[in-house]
XYZ file of C-alpha atoms in Angstrom:
171
model
C 74.077 85.569 81.095
C 75.318 82.017 80.540
C 76.857 80.227 77.573
C 73.362 79.047 76.617
C 72.531 82.669 75.737
C 75.167 82.711 72.978
C 74.129 82.523 69.355
C 76.226 80.744 66.744
C 77.069 84.037 65.002
C 79.102 85.165 68.038
C 82.054 82.814 67.573
C 83.891 80.585 65.138
C 82.587 76.980 65.239
C 86.144 75.916 66.197
C 85.465 77.315 69.685
C 82.289 75.287 70.259
C 84.246 72.601 72.123
C 85.662 75.159 74.550
C 82.296 76.831 75.057
C 80.762 73.437 75.885
C 83.443 72.965 78.559
C 82.688 76.336 80.173
C 80.023 75.086 82.583
C 76.691 76.731 83.240
C 77.603 79.716 85.410
C 77.386 83.359 84.399
C 80.469 85.046 82.955
C 81.603 86.598 86.226
C 80.753 83.568 88.371
C 82.439 81.299 85.841
C 85.639 83.325 85.618
C 85.910 83.547 89.413
C 85.059 79.920 90.180
C 87.103 78.566 87.294
C 90.082 80.680 88.332
C 89.912 79.432 91.911
C 89.612 75.821 90.763
C 92.476 76.183 88.303
C 94.746 77.844 90.862
C 94.137 75.074 93.391
C 94.748 72.411 90.753
C 97.909 73.949 89.274
C 99.393 74.623 92.695
C 98.854 70.951 93.614
C 101.002 69.635 90.751
C 104.223 68.056 92.024
C 107.398 69.984 91.287
C 108.863 67.083 89.292
C 105.945 67.260 86.818
C 106.185 70.977 85.999
C 108.765 70.529 83.212
C 107.684 67.041 82.167
C 106.726 66.345 78.533
C 104.618 63.257 77.933
C 105.907 63.140 74.364
C 108.664 64.825 72.343
C 107.535 68.250 71.147
C 104.638 68.547 73.625
C 104.455 71.447 76.030
C 105.453 71.215 79.680
C 102.987 72.116 82.447
C 104.792 75.435 82.888
C 104.435 76.123 79.166
C 100.730 75.276 79.352
C 100.305 77.761 82.200
C 102.062 80.450 80.161
C 99.883 79.535 77.181
C 96.755 80.023 79.329
C 98.038 83.417 80.448
C 98.970 84.556 76.937
C 95.716 83.344 75.414
C 93.606 85.031 78.076
C 95.470 88.304 77.557
C 95.078 88.168 73.788
C 91.411 87.214 73.886
C 90.429 89.737 76.548
C 92.184 92.473 74.581
C 90.010 91.495 71.626
C 86.940 91.534 73.883
C 87.791 95.027 75.125
C 88.263 96.379 71.617
C 85.061 94.777 70.345
C 83.081 96.055 73.359
C 84.331 99.573 72.560
C 83.158 99.158 68.936
C 86.686 99.127 67.555
C 86.406 97.823 63.976
C 89.914 96.341 63.891
C 90.074 92.945 62.205
C 92.098 90.904 64.672
C 94.446 88.314 63.177
C 94.936 84.892 64.661
C 97.982 84.178 66.730
C 100.391 81.278 66.521
C 100.237 79.670 69.956
C 103.152 77.371 69.152
C 105.444 80.287 68.333
C 104.446 81.997 71.576
C 105.342 78.878 73.574
C 108.692 78.473 71.791
C 109.728 81.967 72.879
C 108.009 82.276 76.280
C 110.813 80.715 78.389
C 108.247 79.431 80.900
C 110.581 76.664 82.029
C 113.051 79.323 83.215
C 110.431 80.761 85.572
C 109.373 79.652 89.012
C 105.913 78.269 89.587
C 105.393 81.123 92.047
C 106.096 83.656 89.295
C 103.793 81.934 86.801
C 100.969 81.657 89.304
C 101.282 85.318 90.303
C 100.988 86.300 86.657
C 98.045 83.941 86.143
C 96.233 85.412 89.173
C 96.862 88.998 88.024
C 95.608 88.298 84.506
C 92.495 86.499 85.779
C 91.675 89.322 88.198
C 92.056 91.840 85.367
C 89.754 89.722 83.178
C 87.099 89.503 85.901
C 87.172 93.260 86.426
C 87.039 93.896 82.674
C 83.989 91.696 82.111
C 82.270 93.083 85.236
C 82.635 96.556 83.718
C 80.841 95.621 80.497
C 77.148 96.255 79.997
C 74.947 93.699 78.237
C 75.181 95.832 75.107
C 78.981 95.769 75.231
C 79.025 92.004 75.791
C 76.829 91.487 72.719
C 78.933 93.576 70.308
C 80.251 91.618 67.347
C 83.736 92.089 65.973
C 86.037 90.073 63.748
C 88.945 87.894 64.862
C 90.687 85.315 62.710
C 88.218 86.098 59.908
C 85.239 85.095 62.087
C 82.653 86.858 64.197
C 83.413 87.196 67.891
C 81.573 88.762 70.823
C 83.059 89.683 74.198
C 80.694 87.311 75.971
C 81.833 84.461 73.719
C 85.424 85.347 74.636
C 84.630 84.914 78.330
C 83.174 81.432 77.846
C 85.941 80.430 75.420
C 88.493 81.485 78.046
C 86.836 79.357 80.736
C 86.421 76.322 78.492
C 89.927 76.625 77.041
C 91.349 76.561 80.537
C 89.188 73.561 81.489
C 90.398 71.755 78.375
C 94.059 72.227 79.276
C 93.513 71.202 82.900
C 91.875 68.000 81.629
C 94.885 67.346 79.380
C 97.268 67.862 82.298
C 95.291 65.395 84.437
C 95.140 62.802 81.659
C 98.664 63.012 80.251
C 100.979 64.600 82.798
C 99.989 63.274 86.223
């Protein structure tokens, strides 16, 4: 199952950009390969760039890493609930408020990367456990339809987006 198998009723159009950046691998291949690529990239960033802001009010690289972790956790929780046919209407979340309070710049890169790796492994195992029927379930998040399989591709593309931003504006 690749992103090309998704129908437009499985996600909010806002996420189309991220889905397009997800590549053409299956969910499990994509999460594994993307995770490995992201880990190698993030671990290659020079220490003096980890708390750099290219503009006042923009996030640091450490804050971006924490944002990736938080977003993956939130979205995979939604995917789990939807796969289990939970009818909860999931609200949006304010990513800026999360970053303000995350204290990522007080953490070591080692600590952030360990958390990233743990979250990604948990996501891979979660999606591997889902049947095609579970992956195709439709729930509601931020007043829009969402399927677990869309969540997986959004997660991959979202991460690719932020890695592109780091390359373009931070390095």
